[in-house]
mmCIF file of C-alpha atoms in Angstrom:
data_model
loop_
_atom_site.group_PDB
_atom_site.id
_atom_site.type_symbol
_atom_site.label_atom_id
_atom_site.label_comp_id
_atom_site.label_asym_id
_atom_site.label_seq_id
_atom_site.Cartn_x
_atom_site.Cartn_y
_atom_site.Cartn_z
ATOM 1 C CA MET A 973 -14.992 6.761 -21.623
ATOM 2 C CA THR A 974 -17.626 5.266 -19.512
ATOM 3 C CA ARG A 975 -19.169 7.096 -17.006
ATOM 4 C CA PHE A 976 -19.643 5.489 -13.643
ATOM 5 C CA THR A 977 -22.611 6.026 -11.392
ATOM 6 C CA ARG A 978 -22.377 6.106 -7.771
ATOM 7 C CA GLU A 979 -23.747 2.838 -7.493
ATOM 8 C CA LYS A 980 -20.975 1.345 -9.678
ATOM 9 C CA TRP A 981 -18.435 3.072 -7.736
ATOM 10 C CA GLU A 982 -19.793 1.629 -4.520
ATOM 11 C CA ALA A 983 -20.119 -1.893 -6.187
ATOM 12 C CA ALA A 984 -16.355 -1.548 -7.197
ATOM 13 C CA CYS A 985 -15.313 -1.465 -3.612
ATOM 14 C CA ASP A 986 -16.153 -5.103 -3.311
ATOM 15 C CA ARG A 987 -14.394 -6.393 -6.374
ATOM 16 C CA LEU A 988 -10.829 -7.821 -6.912
ATOM 17 C CA ALA A 989 -8.810 -7.000 -10.039
ATOM 18 C CA PRO A 990 -7.483 -10.296 -11.551
ATOM 19 C CA ASP A 991 -3.586 -10.605 -11.414
ATOM 20 C CA VAL A 992 -2.086 -10.454 -14.874
ATOM 21 C CA VAL A 993 0.676 -13.296 -13.980
ATOM 22 C CA ALA A 994 2.383 -16.453 -15.275
ATOM 23 C CA GLY A 995 5.379 -18.392 -13.869
ATOM 24 C CA GLY A 996 8.963 -17.388 -14.822
ATOM 25 C CA LEU A 997 8.183 -13.677 -15.856
ATOM 26 C CA ARG A 998 11.070 -11.263 -16.467
ATOM 27 C CA VAL A 999 9.434 -8.783 -14.279
ATOM 28 C CA LEU A 1000 6.167 -8.797 -11.931
ATOM 29 C CA PHE A 1001 5.079 -5.125 -11.345
ATOM 30 C CA CYS A 1002 3.284 -5.021 -8.139
ATOM 31 C CA GLY A 1003 0.911 -1.962 -7.344
ATOM 32 C CA ILE A 1004 -0.175 -0.856 -3.957
ATOM 33 C CA ASN A 1005 -3.877 -1.923 -4.292
ATOM 34 C CA PRO A 1006 -6.451 -1.529 -7.098
ATOM 35 C CA GLY A 1007 -8.161 1.822 -7.450
ATOM 36 C CA LEU A 1008 -11.930 1.950 -7.905
ATOM 37 C CA MET A 1009 -11.657 2.522 -11.508
ATOM 38 C CA THR A 1010 -9.478 -0.455 -11.667
ATOM 39 C CA ALA A 1011 -11.970 -2.645 -9.765
ATOM 40 C CA ALA A 1012 -14.920 -1.540 -11.866
ATOM 41 C CA THR A 1013 -13.174 -2.197 -15.195
ATOM 42 C CA GLY A 1014 -10.791 -5.248 -14.120
ATOM 43 C CA HIS A 1015 -8.014 -3.384 -15.557
ATOM 44 C CA HIS A 1016 -4.881 -2.499 -13.720
ATOM 45 C CA PHE A 1017 -3.824 1.068 -13.574
ATOM 46 C CA ALA A 1018 -6.944 2.077 -15.366
ATOM 47 C CA ARG A 1019 -7.604 5.617 -13.800
ATOM 48 C CA PRO A 1020 -6.746 8.088 -16.768
ATOM 49 C CA GLY A 1021 -4.365 10.179 -14.698
ATOM 50 C CA ASN A 1022 -2.209 7.231 -13.822
ATOM 51 C CA ARG A 1023 1.242 6.957 -15.646
ATOM 52 C CA PHE A 1024 2.058 3.573 -15.488
ATOM 53 C CA TRP A 1025 1.128 2.668 -19.038
ATOM 54 C CA PRO A 1026 2.817 5.628 -20.624
ATOM 55 C CA VAL A 1027 6.056 5.025 -18.368
ATOM 56 C CA LEU A 1028 6.206 1.370 -19.249
ATOM 57 C CA HIS A 1029 6.318 2.378 -22.678
ATOM 58 C CA LEU A 1030 8.756 5.245 -22.399
ATOM 59 C CA SER A 1031 10.966 3.162 -20.568
ATOM 60 C CA GLY A 1032 11.496 0.670 -23.328
ATOM 61 C CA PHE A 1033 9.491 -2.119 -21.538
ATOM 62 C CA THR A 1034 6.639 -2.149 -24.241
ATOM 63 C CA PRO A 1035 7.348 -1.377 -27.896
ATOM 64 C CA ARG A 1036 4.005 0.742 -28.035
ATOM 65 C CA LEU A 1037 1.837 2.317 -25.457
ATOM 66 C CA LEU A 1038 -0.811 -0.210 -24.274
ATOM 67 C CA LYS A 1039 -4.157 0.663 -22.729
ATOM 68 C CA PRO A 1040 -5.143 -0.590 -19.534
ATOM 69 C CA ALA A 1041 -7.757 -2.988 -21.430
ATOM 70 C CA GLU A 1042 -4.696 -4.406 -23.356
ATOM 71 C CA GLN A 1043 -2.908 -5.618 -19.893
ATOM 72 C CA GLN A 1044 -2.925 -9.508 -21.075
ATOM 73 C CA GLU A 1045 -0.532 -8.432 -23.938
ATOM 74 C CA LEU A 1046 2.088 -7.882 -20.840
ATOM 75 C CA LEU A 1047 2.629 -11.581 -20.674
ATOM 76 C CA SER A 1048 4.028 -11.712 -24.202
ATOM 77 C CA TYR A 1049 6.753 -9.314 -23.116
ATOM 78 C CA GLY A 1050 7.703 -11.478 -19.999
ATOM 79 C CA LEU A 1051 5.658 -9.022 -17.769
ATOM 80 C CA GLY A 1052 2.873 -9.201 -15.023
ATOM 81 C CA ILE A 1053 0.857 -7.220 -12.568
ATOM 82 C CA THR A 1054 -0.272 -7.744 -8.997
ATOM 83 C CA ASN A 1055 -1.205 -5.910 -6.023
ATOM 84 C CA VAL A 1056 0.306 -5.902 -2.450
ATOM 85 C CA VAL A 1057 -3.437 -5.571 -1.255
ATOM 86 C CA ALA A 1058 -6.183 -6.865 -3.153
ATOM 87 C CA ARG A 1059 -8.825 -4.516 -1.744
ATOM 88 C CA ALA A 1060 -9.927 -1.698 -3.990
ATOM 89 C CA THR A 1061 -9.926 1.688 -2.257
ATOM 90 C CA ALA A 1062 -10.340 5.279 -3.507
ATOM 91 C CA ARG A 1063 -7.071 6.261 -2.038
ATOM 92 C CA ALA A 1064 -3.962 3.816 -0.854
ATOM 93 C CA ASP A 1065 -4.295 5.775 2.735
ATOM 94 C CA GLU A 1066 -7.551 3.978 3.351
ATOM 95 C CA LEU A 1067 -5.347 0.663 3.991
ATOM 96 C CA THR A 1068 -4.476 -0.317 7.341
ATOM 97 C CA ALA A 1069 -0.895 -1.469 8.336
ATOM 98 C CA ARG A 1070 -2.376 -4.966 8.861
ATOM 99 C CA GLU A 1071 -3.346 -5.083 5.288
ATOM 100 C CA TYR A 1072 0.099 -3.955 4.036
ATOM 101 C CA GLN A 1073 1.566 -6.551 6.332
ATOM 102 C CA ASP A 1074 -0.739 -9.450 5.514
ATOM 103 C CA GLY A 1075 -0.213 -8.373 1.974
ATOM 104 C CA GLY A 1076 3.463 -8.311 1.997
ATOM 105 C CA ARG A 1077 3.206 -12.019 3.361
ATOM 106 C CA LEU A 1078 0.928 -13.143 0.551
ATOM 107 C CA LEU A 1079 3.019 -11.505 -2.179
ATOM 108 C CA ALA A 1080 6.032 -13.166 -0.896
ATOM 109 C CA GLU A 1081 4.023 -16.427 -1.161
ATOM 110 C CA LYS A 1082 3.084 -15.470 -4.593
ATOM 111 C CA VAL A 1083 6.518 -14.486 -5.963
ATOM 112 C CA THR A 1084 7.951 -17.671 -4.337
ATOM 113 C CA ARG A 1085 5.258 -19.855 -6.147
ATOM 114 C CA LEU A 1086 5.624 -17.871 -9.784
ATOM 115 C CA LYS A 1087 9.421 -17.188 -9.506
ATOM 116 C CA PRO A 1088 9.803 -14.129 -11.432
ATOM 117 C CA HIS A 1089 13.299 -12.835 -12.137
ATOM 118 C CA TRP A 1090 12.400 -9.373 -10.560
ATOM 119 C CA LEU A 1091 9.701 -8.031 -8.327
ATOM 120 C CA ALA A 1092 8.952 -4.375 -9.010
ATOM 121 C CA VAL A 1093 7.018 -2.593 -6.455
ATOM 122 C CA VAL A 1094 5.488 0.586 -7.517
ATOM 123 C CA GLY A 1095 5.449 2.749 -4.453
ATOM 124 C CA VAL A 1096 8.239 2.940 -1.678
ATOM 125 C CA THR A 1097 5.703 3.477 1.001
ATOM 126 C CA ALA A 1098 3.883 0.388 0.287
ATOM 127 C CA TYR A 1099 6.972 -1.554 -0.128
ATOM 128 C CA ARG A 1100 8.317 -0.197 3.460
ATOM 129 C CA ALA A 1101 4.955 -1.064 4.932
ATOM 130 C CA ALA A 1102 4.487 -4.580 3.315
ATOM 131 C CA PHE A 1103 8.112 -5.518 4.164
ATOM 132 C CA ASP A 1104 8.865 -3.715 7.210
ATOM 133 C CA ASP A 1105 11.849 -1.968 5.668
ATOM 134 C CA ARG A 1106 11.630 1.722 7.031
ATOM 135 C CA LYS A 1107 14.885 2.677 5.090
ATOM 136 C CA ALA A 1108 13.937 1.450 1.592
ATOM 137 C CA ALA A 1109 14.389 3.777 -1.166
ATOM 138 C CA VAL A 1110 13.485 3.746 -4.722
ATOM 139 C CA GLY A 1111 15.854 1.339 -6.729
ATOM 140 C CA PRO A 1112 17.237 -2.182 -6.350
ATOM 141 C CA GLN A 1113 16.729 -3.815 -2.824
ATOM 142 C CA GLU A 1114 19.220 -6.295 -0.824
ATOM 143 C CA ARG A 1115 15.952 -8.413 -0.331
ATOM 144 C CA VAL A 1116 15.454 -11.278 -2.205
ATOM 145 C CA ILE A 1117 12.391 -13.780 -2.300
ATOM 146 C CA GLY A 1118 13.785 -16.905 -3.160
ATOM 147 C CA ASP A 1119 15.720 -16.143 -6.341
ATOM 148 C CA THR A 1120 13.665 -13.266 -7.090
ATOM 149 C CA ARG A 1121 15.259 -10.187 -6.850
ATOM 150 C CA VAL A 1122 13.281 -6.892 -5.780
ATOM 151 C CA TRP A 1123 13.232 -3.376 -7.225
ATOM 152 C CA VAL A 1124 11.338 -0.466 -5.729
ATOM 153 C CA LEU A 1125 9.844 2.036 -8.492
ATOM 154 C CA PRO A 1126 8.032 5.276 -7.871
ATOM 155 C CA ASN A 1127 4.425 5.282 -7.594
ATOM 156 C CA PRO A 1128 2.999 6.317 -11.072
ATOM 157 C CA SER A 1129 -0.205 7.753 -9.679
ATOM 158 C CA GLY A 1130 -0.911 11.248 -10.422
ATOM 159 C CA LEU A 1131 -0.835 12.195 -7.058
ATOM 160 C CA ASN A 1132 2.901 11.531 -7.094
ATOM 161 C CA ALA A 1133 3.595 14.894 -8.780
ATOM 162 C CA HIS A 1134 7.357 15.039 -7.608
ATOM 163 C CA TRP A 1135 8.293 12.252 -10.140
ATOM 164 C CA THR A 1136 7.501 13.335 -13.688
ATOM 165 C CA ALA A 1137 6.635 10.769 -16.423
ATOM 166 C CA ALA A 1138 10.446 11.251 -17.789
ATOM 167 C CA THR A 1139 12.057 10.809 -14.402
ATOM 168 C CA MET A 1140 9.864 7.820 -13.650
ATOM 169 C CA ALA A 1141 10.715 6.399 -16.980
ATOM 170 C CA GLU A 1142 14.461 6.796 -16.178
ATOM 171 C CA GLU A 1143 14.166 4.630 -13.158
ATOM 172 C CA PHE A 1144 11.645 2.016 -14.885
ATOM 173 C CA ALA A 1145 14.407 1.737 -17.762
ATOM 174 C CA ARG A 1146 17.065 1.077 -15.196
ATOM 175 C CA LEU A 1147 15.072 -1.889 -14.105
ATOM 176 C CA ARG A 1148 14.527 -2.825 -17.569
ATOM 177 C CA VAL A 1149 18.408 -3.162 -18.428
ATOM 178 C CA ALA A 1150 18.917 -5.045 -15.038
ATOM 179 C CA ALA A 1151 16.016 -7.507 -16.057
ATOM 180 C CA GLU A 1152 17.809 -7.953 -19.528
ATOM 181 C CA ASP A 1153 20.911 -9.484 -17.845
#
């Protein structure tokens, strides 16, 4: 694994991680915001402790465990990745309420344009802040954006320890089954 110097980490704060998107996706996964490792590498969910890629595979969305550097392969499965907030930070708690609100508005515009069947926000706290829905819980939401249905998934960060990879995979699999209908 590449070792990052202090200068590389600081430079990552100014970078944006490119979306992995296309029109008409089955599921558009939406992270909170890029971490510094994601910004430094340009690969979503790149931090080694992040469980997104293993959970995506365990839940049946991908036939094998993909590496962050293989993120473009998601498009061939009808999947994509974006973020609520584009700005990279070391931790999501560095984001402001205004960034979440603006991010929610921009995300809704992106979803309206791309028309995925499902928007899957990974992180209930981010979803609540971005869409001003204080009572939202993990699972399908009543909200729709155009014709796009919305599902909130647990945050796959290693900091979200009360969800195991197995329990996260169960929730991701519920969405996968719904997205197949």
